[in-house]
Amino acid sequence: MKKHWLALLAAFCLMLTACSTTQTTPQASEPAKTDAPKVELMISAAASLTDALNELKTQYETEHPGTTLTFNFGGSGKLATQITQGAPSDVFLSASKKDMDGLEEQNLINKDSRQDFTKNSLVLIAGNTSSVAITSFEELNNAAIKHIAVGEPETVPAGRYAKETLDSLKLWDSLSAQMVFGSDVRQVLTFVESGNAEVGIVYSSDAAASKNVKVLATAKPEWHKPIVYPGAVVSASKNPEAAKAFLAYLTSDKGKAILQKYGFQ
């Protein structure tokens, strides 16, 4: 009997040893994923905003590491047409209310997100080395001026404001043969910088961005409709919350400081 109990005890000890040696070592748990989802925002923006937004992009992406801003710059009318035709866009930044109104009427923007974020003024410019010696819009019928660069009135807000100004002064029809039309306000600026036009009509912010032009005159506010820039989230945006966050930043003190640095009001 004693041998029997000793045998059972030995077997029990062997069983305990086997269990302890085959016990699975707990595996370290996988580290929690802390990376936020990456978001790319497509911003359709008026060409006059190019310099200001490129600086804002650097600052915004530094403060929002999960978001990348991609810009599509152009004339506001053409950008609105692209959005109407289904081109991908998260935010529309227009240089005129007219183009934004058109999208709102078609429910192509989130009207609750719409807000005016800056203003501008209209100026007459010439190249720095130009000998043109006029100091007002009223003098544009000067014989020394063969070419006047303006934006296309149908698609470029700056061109529309230029036409309103010259219509107010009863000069548009008499000067139409001298007009050189740009596809956006930056092309108008280039025409003057390159000497392809003696003078041009652009925003004050564009003139401030160039070292190669000088301002001859500033249009009176009553000559044209108010130059106001509205922004809104596009209804088809795949990232509406991120788009709203960008608009909020644009209208914050940080955003306003950058816009003012580049000549916006």
XYZ file of N, CA and C in Angstrom:
795
model
N 0.838 -1.202 0.000
C 0.000 0.000 0.000
C 0.876 1.257 0.000
N 1.940 1.188 0.847
C 2.814 2.351 0.932
C 3.461 2.644 -0.412
N 3.890 1.579 -1.135
C 4.498 1.763 -2.455
C 3.492 2.353 -3.437
N 2.225 1.933 -3.269
C 1.170 2.428 -4.172
C 0.990 3.937 -4.022
N 0.968 4.408 -2.763
C 0.798 5.855 -2.522
C 2.020 6.646 -2.982
N 3.189 6.035 -2.809
C 4.392 6.714 -3.290
C 4.376 6.878 -4.805
N 3.884 5.861 -5.502
C 3.796 5.913 -6.969
C 2.819 6.997 -7.413
N 1.681 7.088 -6.706
C 0.683 8.120 -7.043
C 1.240 9.526 -6.814
N 1.981 9.666 -5.681
C 2.559 10.968 -5.365
C 3.577 11.388 -6.419
N 4.390 10.443 -6.875
C 5.393 10.734 -7.898
C 4.727 11.146 -9.209
N 3.657 10.446 -9.558
C 2.937 10.766 -10.795
C 2.330 12.166 -10.737
N 1.806 12.509 -9.532
C 1.183 13.828 -9.354
C 2.225 14.945 -9.520
N 3.417 14.720 -8.954
C 4.490 15.709 -9.066
C 4.925 15.898 -10.518
N 5.006 14.777 -11.248
C 5.376 14.861 -12.662
C 4.349 15.666 -13.456
N 3.076 15.489 -13.111
C 1.998 16.197 -13.802
C 2.102 17.710 -13.567
N 2.395 18.104 -12.292
C 2.535 19.524 -11.976
C 3.701 20.144 -12.728
N 4.799 19.395 -12.816
C 5.979 19.891 -13.523
C 5.685 20.111 -14.992
N 4.961 19.195 -15.589
C 4.627 19.293 -17.010
C 3.749 20.510 -17.282
N 2.789 20.745 -16.381
C 1.880 21.886 -16.552
C 2.626 23.213 -16.487
N 3.580 23.274 -15.529
C 4.304 24.534 -15.351
C 5.218 24.830 -16.524
N 5.769 23.791 -17.159
C 6.705 24.007 -18.265
C 5.995 24.271 -19.573
N 4.722 23.895 -19.688
C 3.997 24.096 -20.944
C 3.091 25.308 -20.901
N 3.104 26.036 -19.743
C 2.238 27.206 -19.633
C 2.673 28.274 -20.635
N 1.743 28.830 -21.357
C 2.036 29.815 -22.394
C 2.419 31.146 -21.776
N 3.529 31.691 -22.244
C 3.960 33.001 -21.770
C 3.089 34.076 -22.401
N 2.495 34.964 -21.599
C 1.628 36.010 -22.162
C 2.396 36.875 -23.150
N 1.766 37.177 -24.316
C 2.391 38.019 -25.319
C 2.101 39.482 -25.019
N 3.073 40.309 -25.348
C 2.877 41.743 -25.143
C 1.761 42.232 -26.049
N 0.882 43.050 -25.519
C -0.228 43.564 -26.315
C 0.292 44.539 -27.358
N -0.403 44.630 -28.521
C 0.009 45.531 -29.579
C -0.155 46.974 -29.119
N 0.778 47.828 -29.472
C 0.657 49.233 -29.068
C -0.580 49.866 -29.682
N -1.213 50.745 -28.925
C -2.417 51.401 -29.422
C -2.060 52.314 -30.584
N -2.905 52.309 -31.585
C -2.677 53.155 -32.740
C -3.100 54.588 -32.406
N -2.130 55.470 -32.467
C -2.408 56.852 -32.072
C -2.456 57.801 -33.268
N -2.074 57.319 -34.452
C -2.072 58.188 -35.626
C -3.496 58.563 -36.017
N -3.742 59.858 -36.165
C -5.060 60.322 -36.593
C -5.210 60.064 -38.092
N -6.432 59.902 -38.560
C -6.656 59.688 -39.992
C -6.093 60.855 -40.802
N -5.457 60.551 -41.918
C -4.900 61.596 -42.767
C -6.006 62.188 -43.637
N -6.026 63.497 -43.747
C -7.049 64.193 -44.522
C -6.371 65.113 -45.530
N -6.808 65.048 -46.789
C -6.345 65.992 -47.808
C -7.522 66.872 -48.197
N -7.383 68.174 -48.002
C -8.437 69.114 -48.357
C -8.096 69.782 -49.687
N -9.044 69.741 -50.614
C -8.882 70.437 -51.887
C -9.561 71.797 -51.773
N -8.780 72.858 -51.888
C -9.282 74.221 -51.738
C -9.302 74.900 -53.106
N -10.487 75.230 -53.603
C -10.613 75.987 -54.849
C -10.616 77.464 -54.478
N -9.566 78.182 -54.884
C -9.385 79.551 -54.384
C -9.081 80.541 -55.498
N -9.605 81.753 -55.340
C -9.335 82.837 -56.282
C -7.832 83.055 -56.420
N -7.383 83.324 -57.649
C -5.949 83.461 -57.923
C -5.292 84.548 -57.083
N -6.040 85.582 -56.731
C -5.467 86.680 -55.945
C -5.048 86.252 -54.548
N -5.504 85.071 -54.110
C -5.172 84.577 -52.774
C -3.905 83.719 -52.755
N -3.280 83.534 -53.913
C -2.174 82.579 -54.052
C -1.087 82.737 -52.991
N -0.505 83.905 -52.879
C 0.630 84.095 -51.965
C 0.224 83.937 -50.507
N -0.911 84.519 -50.153
C -1.367 84.442 -48.763
C -1.665 83.004 -48.360
N -2.337 82.259 -49.233
C -2.704 80.886 -48.878
C -1.503 79.952 -48.866
N -0.523 80.207 -49.705
C 0.672 79.362 -49.673
C 1.406 79.506 -48.340
N 1.427 80.714 -47.788
C 2.035 80.882 -46.463
C 1.151 80.257 -45.390
N -0.154 80.461 -45.515
C -1.071 79.895 -44.532
C -0.991 78.366 -44.522
N -0.760 77.763 -45.692
C -0.642 76.305 -45.797
C 0.460 75.775 -44.887
N 1.624 76.412 -44.933
C 2.750 75.980 -44.103
C 2.394 76.037 -42.625
N 1.784 77.119 -42.220
C 1.422 77.302 -40.813
C 0.320 76.334 -40.394
N -0.677 76.169 -41.252
C -1.818 75.314 -40.902
C -1.396 73.847 -40.788
N -0.602 73.378 -41.737
C -0.189 71.976 -41.723
C 0.738 71.680 -40.549
N 1.498 72.665 -40.105
C 2.336 72.484 -38.921
C 1.474 72.305 -37.680
N 0.406 73.074 -37.597
C -0.476 73.010 -36.435
C -1.508 71.889 -36.538
N -1.722 71.368 -37.754
C -2.678 70.275 -37.973
C -1.970 69.182 -38.779
N -1.076 68.411 -38.137
C -0.235 67.450 -38.859
C -0.990 66.362 -39.611
N -2.250 66.152 -39.303
C -3.021 65.133 -40.021
C -3.685 65.646 -41.276
N -3.548 66.942 -41.561
C -4.244 67.548 -42.694
C -3.261 68.122 -43.713
N -3.512 67.833 -44.992
C -2.735 68.395 -46.092
C -3.650 69.287 -46.922
N -3.185 70.490 -47.221
C -3.964 71.418 -48.042
C -3.445 71.397 -49.473
N -4.342 71.193 -50.422
C -4.005 71.245 -51.841
C -4.851 72.341 -52.480
N -4.204 73.249 -53.211
C -4.922 74.391 -53.772
C -5.136 74.265 -55.274
N -6.289 74.723 -55.704
C -6.614 74.866 -57.122
C -6.929 76.344 -57.326
N -5.936 77.103 -57.819
C -6.107 78.542 -57.987
C -6.616 78.863 -59.390
N -7.424 79.910 -59.495
C -7.924 80.329 -60.802
C -8.929 81.446 -60.665
N -9.525 81.829 -61.781
C -10.591 82.815 -61.749
C -11.799 82.233 -61.037
N -12.450 83.025 -60.209
C -13.562 82.512 -59.400
C -14.683 81.937 -60.253
N -14.957 82.572 -61.400
C -16.008 82.074 -62.278
C -15.691 80.695 -62.826
N -14.448 80.486 -63.231
C -14.049 79.176 -63.752
C -14.067 78.121 -62.650
N -13.654 78.496 -61.462
C -13.670 77.553 -60.339
C -15.100 77.148 -60.008
N -16.020 78.115 -60.029
C -17.426 77.817 -59.759
C -17.977 76.861 -60.808
N -17.588 77.073 -62.063
C -18.026 76.177 -63.138
C -17.491 74.769 -62.914
N -16.241 74.656 -62.496
C -15.656 73.340 -62.223
C -16.433 72.611 -61.134
N -16.789 73.334 -60.078
C -17.552 72.724 -58.986
C -18.927 72.297 -59.481
N -19.553 73.124 -60.305
C -20.855 72.785 -60.885
C -20.770 71.501 -61.700
N -19.642 71.304 -62.363
C -19.453 70.126 -63.214
C -18.954 68.910 -62.446
N -18.832 69.039 -61.130
C -18.476 67.890 -60.305
C -17.012 67.724 -59.975
N -16.196 68.720 -60.262
C -14.774 68.620 -59.914
C -14.626 68.506 -58.396
N -13.716 67.649 -57.917
C -13.555 67.477 -56.465
C -13.088 68.757 -55.790
N -13.770 69.138 -54.732
C -13.410 70.339 -53.980
C -14.067 70.268 -52.612
N -13.338 70.705 -51.598
C -13.877 70.722 -50.234
C -14.284 72.124 -49.796
N -13.525 73.124 -50.255
C -13.785 74.512 -49.860
C -13.670 75.402 -51.089
N -14.578 76.371 -51.207
C -14.512 77.357 -52.286
C -14.267 78.723 -51.672
N -13.190 79.382 -52.102
C -12.850 80.729 -51.652
C -12.928 81.641 -52.869
N -13.965 82.450 -52.935
C -14.248 83.264 -54.110
C -13.845 84.717 -53.902
N -13.551 85.398 -55.017
C -13.250 86.825 -54.951
C -14.491 87.664 -55.243
N -15.650 87.009 -55.323
C -16.884 87.764 -55.557
C -18.077 87.014 -54.989
N -19.074 87.771 -54.571
C -20.302 87.159 -54.069
C -21.087 86.495 -55.198
N -21.005 87.065 -56.394
C -21.790 86.562 -57.517
C -21.543 85.081 -57.769
N -20.278 84.684 -57.811
C -19.955 83.287 -58.104
C -20.366 82.366 -56.962
N -20.246 82.841 -55.726
C -20.691 82.046 -54.586
C -22.214 81.950 -54.568
N -22.887 83.042 -54.905
C -24.352 83.030 -54.949
C -24.857 81.984 -55.935
N -24.185 81.881 -57.087
C -24.598 80.914 -58.098
C -24.545 79.490 -57.585
N -23.505 79.162 -56.824
C -23.392 77.814 -56.256
C -24.421 77.600 -55.156
N -24.670 78.631 -54.371
C -25.649 78.493 -53.293
C -27.047 78.257 -53.857
N -27.381 78.924 -54.948
C -28.694 78.742 -55.576
C -28.894 77.315 -56.067
N -27.795 76.632 -56.386
C -27.862 75.247 -56.859
C -27.627 74.241 -55.726
N -27.557 74.744 -54.492
C -27.306 73.897 -53.319
C -25.979 73.149 -53.422
N -24.994 73.773 -54.049
C -23.684 73.139 -54.215
C -22.694 73.536 -53.123
N -23.114 74.432 -52.238
C -22.309 74.747 -51.056
C -23.180 74.620 -49.814
N -22.532 74.426 -48.685
C -23.232 74.414 -47.400
C -23.436 75.869 -46.988
N -24.666 76.365 -47.160
C -24.915 77.794 -46.930
C -24.675 78.206 -45.479
N -24.813 77.259 -44.548
C -24.570 77.590 -43.141
C -23.090 77.841 -42.861
N -22.231 77.306 -43.725
C -20.784 77.488 -43.530
C -20.275 78.760 -44.210
N -21.092 79.357 -45.043
C -20.648 80.516 -45.829
C -20.364 81.727 -44.943
N -19.237 82.379 -45.217
C -18.891 83.599 -44.482
C -17.899 84.436 -45.278
N -17.994 85.745 -45.162
C -17.037 86.649 -45.797
C -15.778 86.687 -44.935
N -14.610 86.512 -45.566
C -13.385 86.417 -44.761
C -12.368 87.519 -45.020
N -12.528 88.286 -46.106
C -11.620 89.417 -46.318
C -12.172 90.345 -47.390
N -11.491 91.486 -47.591
C -11.890 92.470 -48.600
C -10.659 92.912 -49.384
N -10.905 93.649 -50.477
C -9.800 94.119 -51.302
C -10.194 95.440 -51.962
N -9.249 96.058 -52.647
C -9.534 97.268 -53.416
C -8.933 97.117 -54.808
N -9.351 97.974 -55.717
C -8.942 97.877 -57.117
C -7.962 99.002 -57.439
N -6.867 98.662 -58.131
C -5.856 99.677 -58.448
C -5.438 99.608 -59.912
N -4.947 100.725 -60.389
C -4.377 100.832 -61.733
C -2.866 100.778 -61.589
N -2.219 99.883 -62.335
C -0.775 99.697 -62.192
C -0.047 99.871 -63.522
N 1.260 100.088 -63.419
C 2.160 100.114 -64.571
C 3.471 99.483 -64.134
N 4.311 99.123 -65.096
C 5.611 98.567 -64.762
C 6.478 99.600 -64.063
N 7.379 99.134 -63.223
C 8.236 100.048 -62.457
C 9.022 101.020 -63.337
N 9.417 100.545 -64.512
C 10.230 101.393 -65.394
C 9.392 102.102 -66.456
N 8.078 101.984 -66.347
C 7.190 102.588 -67.340
C 7.264 104.112 -67.302
N 7.130 104.704 -68.481
C 7.131 106.170 -68.578
C 5.715 106.738 -68.570
N 4.716 105.863 -68.431
C 3.326 106.325 -68.380
C 3.165 107.250 -67.182
N 2.657 108.438 -67.446
C 2.604 109.452 -66.387
C 1.175 109.874 -66.074
N 0.303 108.911 -65.822
C -1.063 109.253 -65.432
C -1.245 108.949 -63.946
N -2.203 109.604 -63.338
C -2.418 109.423 -61.899
C -3.877 109.140 -61.563
N -4.678 108.813 -62.586
C -6.088 108.522 -62.335
C -6.646 107.620 -63.425
N -7.730 106.944 -63.118
C -8.406 106.103 -64.100
C -8.966 106.964 -65.239
N -9.365 108.171 -64.924
C -9.958 109.056 -65.929
C -8.996 109.381 -67.068
N -7.701 109.181 -66.845
C -6.691 109.518 -67.855
C -6.304 108.327 -68.739
N -7.059 107.243 -68.663
C -6.696 106.043 -69.420
C -6.787 106.216 -70.933
N -7.442 107.262 -71.397
C -7.505 107.498 -72.844
C -6.259 108.229 -73.354
N -5.216 108.226 -72.548
C -3.926 108.820 -72.908
C -3.358 108.114 -74.145
N -2.830 108.888 -75.085
C -2.326 108.338 -76.345
C -1.142 107.392 -76.151
N -0.432 107.516 -75.032
C 0.732 106.663 -74.783
C 0.333 105.245 -74.380
N -0.941 105.055 -74.071
C -1.406 103.743 -73.610
C -2.030 102.981 -74.775
N -1.350 101.933 -75.205
C -1.827 101.127 -76.328
C -2.529 99.853 -75.863
N -2.167 99.360 -74.685
C -2.735 98.103 -74.177
C -3.092 98.251 -72.699
N -4.306 97.841 -72.360
C -4.787 97.876 -70.974
C -5.147 96.448 -70.575
N -4.436 95.888 -69.616
C -4.689 94.505 -69.191
C -5.771 94.464 -68.118
N -6.781 93.628 -68.350
C -7.858 93.421 -67.375
C -8.248 91.947 -67.398
N -8.904 91.497 -66.353
C -9.400 90.130 -66.334
C -10.656 89.999 -67.185
N -10.906 88.789 -67.673
C -12.128 88.544 -68.444
C -13.338 88.812 -67.544
N -14.182 89.776 -67.895
C -15.287 90.144 -67.003
C -16.256 89.009 -66.691
N -16.405 88.057 -67.595
C -17.370 86.981 -67.387
C -16.913 85.965 -66.346
N -15.606 85.784 -66.213
C -15.105 84.723 -65.333
C -14.131 85.196 -64.261
N -13.643 86.411 -64.371
C -12.650 86.927 -63.423
C -13.246 88.114 -62.663
N -13.488 87.961 -61.368
C -14.081 89.067 -60.611
C -13.332 90.387 -60.756
N -11.998 90.348 -60.779
C -11.237 91.593 -60.935
C -11.565 92.264 -62.261
N -11.807 91.457 -63.289
C -12.206 92.000 -64.584
C -13.604 92.589 -64.535
N -14.467 91.947 -63.766
C -15.839 92.445 -63.603
C -15.826 93.793 -62.881
N -15.021 93.879 -61.815
C -14.921 95.144 -61.082
C -14.282 96.228 -61.953
N -13.320 95.831 -62.799
C -12.682 96.790 -63.702
C -13.701 97.341 -64.697
N -14.535 96.457 -65.225
C -15.565 96.904 -66.175
C -16.564 97.837 -65.495
N -16.968 97.483 -64.272
C -17.893 98.349 -63.539
C -17.282 99.734 -63.327
N -15.984 99.745 -63.008
C -15.292 101.018 -62.783
C -15.254 101.863 -64.052
N -14.857 101.234 -65.151
C -14.750 101.982 -66.405
C -16.119 102.347 -66.966
N -17.118 101.521 -66.705
C -18.487 101.881 -67.090
C -18.948 103.115 -66.313
N -18.602 103.149 -65.028
C -18.982 104.300 -64.202
C -18.365 105.590 -64.733
N -17.176 105.449 -65.307
C -16.470 106.613 -65.853
C -16.761 106.816 -67.338
N -17.650 105.953 -67.882
C -18.032 106.013 -69.301
C -16.811 105.875 -70.219
N -15.936 104.937 -69.847
C -14.710 104.718 -70.616
C -14.613 103.329 -71.246
N -15.424 102.386 -70.786
C -15.270 101.002 -71.236
C -15.381 100.870 -72.754
N -16.416 101.408 -73.321
C -16.629 101.262 -74.765
C -15.512 101.910 -75.572
N -15.092 103.078 -75.167
C -14.062 103.790 -75.938
C -12.684 103.149 -75.813
N -12.474 102.375 -74.737
C -11.166 101.740 -74.520
C -11.145 100.257 -74.878
N -12.275 99.698 -75.268
C -12.382 98.245 -75.466
C -11.388 97.704 -76.489
N -11.048 98.483 -77.501
C -10.111 98.014 -78.525
C -8.694 97.858 -77.977
N -8.421 98.488 -76.862
C -7.076 98.417 -76.272
C -6.963 97.340 -75.186
N -8.064 96.663 -74.906
C -8.087 95.690 -73.815
C -7.314 94.412 -74.155
N -6.536 93.949 -73.187
C -5.868 92.648 -73.248
C -6.414 91.859 -72.065
N -7.084 90.738 -72.340
C -7.803 90.028 -71.283
C -6.994 88.862 -70.703
N -6.980 88.794 -69.377
C -6.299 87.704 -68.681
C -7.291 86.691 -68.152
N -6.863 85.433 -68.057
C -7.746 84.365 -67.576
C -7.928 84.407 -66.067
N -7.052 85.120 -65.379
C -7.211 85.397 -63.947
C -6.388 86.637 -63.630
N -6.537 87.145 -62.427
C -5.902 88.423 -62.100
C -4.377 88.320 -62.087
N -3.833 87.139 -61.815
C -2.378 86.986 -61.819
C -1.818 87.067 -63.244
N -2.593 86.638 -64.222
C -2.139 86.784 -65.606
C -2.150 88.258 -66.017
N -3.125 89.000 -65.530
C -3.163 90.446 -65.780
C -1.894 91.093 -65.220
N -1.534 90.709 -64.010
C -0.314 91.229 -63.384
C 0.911 90.895 -64.231
N 0.966 89.676 -64.745
C 2.091 89.238 -65.574
C 2.182 90.041 -66.865
N 1.027 90.351 -67.472
C 1.026 91.163 -68.694
C 1.727 92.505 -68.467
N 1.478 93.112 -67.325
C 2.082 94.414 -67.023
C 3.557 94.247 -66.658
N 3.864 93.236 -65.851
C 5.261 92.999 -65.453
C 6.153 92.743 -66.667
N 5.618 92.034 -67.658
C 6.402 91.663 -68.838
C 6.443 92.754 -69.899
N 5.638 93.801 -69.723
C 5.612 94.889 -70.697
C 4.659 94.657 -71.848
N 3.878 93.580 -71.793
C 2.904 93.319 -72.853
C 1.700 94.255 -72.769
N 1.575 94.949 -71.670
C 0.546 95.979 -71.517
C 1.154 97.130 -70.728
N 0.861 98.347 -71.157
C 1.419 99.506 -70.455
C 0.840 99.644 -69.053
N -0.442 99.329 -68.928
C -1.117 99.434 -67.632
C -2.043 98.238 -67.448
N -2.488 98.036 -66.219
C -3.429 96.960 -65.927
C -4.246 97.312 -64.702
N -5.356 96.609 -64.545
C -6.224 96.839 -63.387
C -6.281 95.552 -62.578
N -5.776 95.612 -61.346
C -5.693 94.438 -60.477
C -6.123 94.835 -59.063
N -6.073 93.861 -58.163
C -6.350 94.154 -56.756
C -5.116 94.777 -56.111
N -5.339 95.536 -55.070
C -4.207 96.130 -54.348
C -3.291 95.053 -53.773
N -3.860 93.901 -53.408
C -3.045 92.805 -52.869
C -2.097 92.246 -53.921
N -2.521 92.216 -55.192
C -1.651 91.731 -56.264
C -0.511 92.710 -56.509
N -0.829 93.992 -56.495
C 0.210 95.006 -56.677
C 1.237 94.933 -55.551
N 0.757 94.685 -54.335
C 1.660 94.597 -53.183
C 2.572 93.380 -53.271
N 2.115 92.336 -53.980
C 2.889 91.096 -54.075
C 3.998 91.171 -55.116
N 3.971 92.199 -55.958
C 4.949 92.301 -57.046
C 5.943 93.431 -56.804
N 7.212 93.146 -57.073
C 8.256 94.162 -56.966
C 8.469 94.874 -58.301
N 7.713 94.452 -59.310
C 7.946 94.955 -60.664
C 6.885 95.920 -61.169
N 5.941 96.287 -60.306
C 4.900 97.229 -60.727
C 4.751 98.345 -59.703
N 4.128 99.412 -60.149
C 3.822 100.541 -59.263
C 2.349 100.898 -59.416
N 1.773 101.422 -58.360
C 0.364 101.805 -58.368
C 0.238 103.245 -58.846
N -0.599 103.425 -59.867
C -0.840 104.762 -60.414
C -2.054 105.426 -59.779
N -3.066 104.609 -59.453
C -4.304 105.164 -58.899
C -5.114 104.053 -58.247
N -5.978 104.433 -57.326
C -6.889 103.495 -56.658
C -8.320 103.870 -57.021
N -9.103 102.863 -57.407
C -10.495 103.112 -57.790
C -11.324 103.509 -56.574
N -12.222 104.443 -56.764
C -13.116 104.834 -55.680
C -14.134 103.720 -55.437
N -14.458 103.433 -54.192
C -15.394 102.341 -53.874
C -16.743 102.468 -54.577
N -17.193 103.683 -54.812
C -18.508 103.862 -55.433
C -18.508 103.546 -56.930
N -17.347 103.327 -57.501
C -17.282 103.001 -58.922
C -17.593 101.537 -59.212
N -17.544 100.702 -58.203
C -17.775 99.262 -58.422
C -18.441 98.653 -57.195
N -18.933 97.435 -57.340
C -19.535 96.736 -56.206
C -18.453 96.422 -55.169
N -18.836 96.257 -53.911
C -17.847 95.943 -52.868
C -17.053 94.682 -53.203
N -15.744 94.750 -53.016
C -14.881 93.594 -53.298
C -14.750 92.777 -52.016
N -15.629 91.812 -51.894
C -15.708 90.980 -50.696
C -15.435 89.532 -51.085
N -14.678 88.830 -50.249
C -14.322 87.433 -50.512
C -15.131 86.501 -49.602
N -16.078 85.743 -50.155
C -16.796 84.760 -49.345
C -16.159 83.371 -49.465
N -16.256 82.602 -48.396
C -15.776 81.221 -48.406
C -16.863 80.298 -47.906
N -16.853 79.041 -48.367
C -17.872 78.081 -47.931
C -17.391 76.658 -48.165
N -17.978 75.727 -47.420
C -17.717 74.304 -47.612
C -18.559 73.824 -48.789
N -17.956 73.090 -49.692
C -18.672 72.545 -50.844
C -19.543 71.377 -50.381
N -20.776 71.323 -50.869
C -21.726 70.296 -50.418
C -21.207 68.879 -50.646
N -20.454 68.678 -51.725
C -19.965 67.342 -52.058
C -18.666 66.979 -51.339
N -18.212 67.820 -50.422
C -16.961 67.549 -49.706
C -17.021 66.208 -48.982
N -15.928 65.454 -49.085
C -15.821 64.180 -48.373
C -15.273 64.381 -46.958
N -14.850 65.594 -46.665
C -14.290 65.904 -45.341
C -14.894 67.205 -44.810
N -16.210 67.240 -44.631
C -16.865 68.502 -44.251
C -16.401 69.079 -42.920
N -16.112 68.222 -41.934
C -15.685 68.745 -40.632
C -14.296 69.369 -40.725
N -13.400 68.712 -41.464
C -12.057 69.272 -41.656
C -12.132 70.562 -42.472
N -13.057 70.609 -43.421
C -13.243 71.812 -44.236
C -13.729 72.975 -43.371
N -14.658 72.696 -42.465
C -15.152 73.730 -41.547
C -14.026 74.221 -40.634
N -13.176 73.291 -40.206
C -12.055 73.665 -39.337
C -11.092 74.602 -40.072
N -10.875 74.332 -41.361
C -9.996 75.206 -42.146
C -10.596 76.602 -42.278
N -11.888 76.686 -42.559
C -12.544 77.991 -42.672
C -12.469 78.764 -41.354
N -12.633 78.035 -40.252
C -12.550 78.677 -38.938
C -11.152 79.254 -38.718
N -10.135 78.535 -39.166
C -8.756 79.005 -39.026
C -8.518 80.231 -39.904
N -9.069 80.200 -41.117
C -8.895 81.308 -42.057
C -9.459 82.611 -41.496
N -10.550 82.497 -40.742
C -11.199 83.690 -40.183
C -10.728 84.007 -38.761
N -9.792 83.210 -38.258
C -9.246 83.467 -36.920
C -8.230 84.598 -36.982
N -7.730 85.016 -35.840
C -6.725 86.081 -35.799
C -5.468 85.688 -36.572
N -5.090 84.410 -36.501
C -3.900 83.942 -37.224
C -4.105 84.047 -38.731
N -5.282 83.621 -39.191
C -5.576 83.696 -40.615
C -5.649 85.133 -41.100
N -6.301 85.984 -40.332
C -6.432 87.395 -40.710
C -5.072 88.082 -40.776
N -4.175 87.706 -39.879
C -2.842 88.320 -39.864
C -2.090 88.029 -41.164
N -2.217 86.806 -41.659
C -1.549 86.442 -42.913
C -2.181 87.187 -44.083
N -3.499 87.259 -44.122
C -4.179 87.971 -45.205
C -3.775 89.448 -45.230
N -3.717 90.063 -44.070
C -3.338 91.478 -43.995
C -1.890 91.692 -44.418
N -1.048 90.726 -44.128
C 0.360 90.805 -44.533
C 0.491 90.911 -46.047
N -0.456 90.285 -46.765
C -0.403 90.277 -48.224
C -1.342 91.298 -48.865
N -1.717 92.310 -48.111
C -2.441 93.433 -48.691
C -3.947 93.355 -48.664
N -4.500 92.309 -48.038
C -5.959 92.220 -47.932
C -6.426 93.055 -46.744
N -7.711 93.360 -46.735
C -8.234 94.265 -45.710
C -9.121 93.536 -44.710
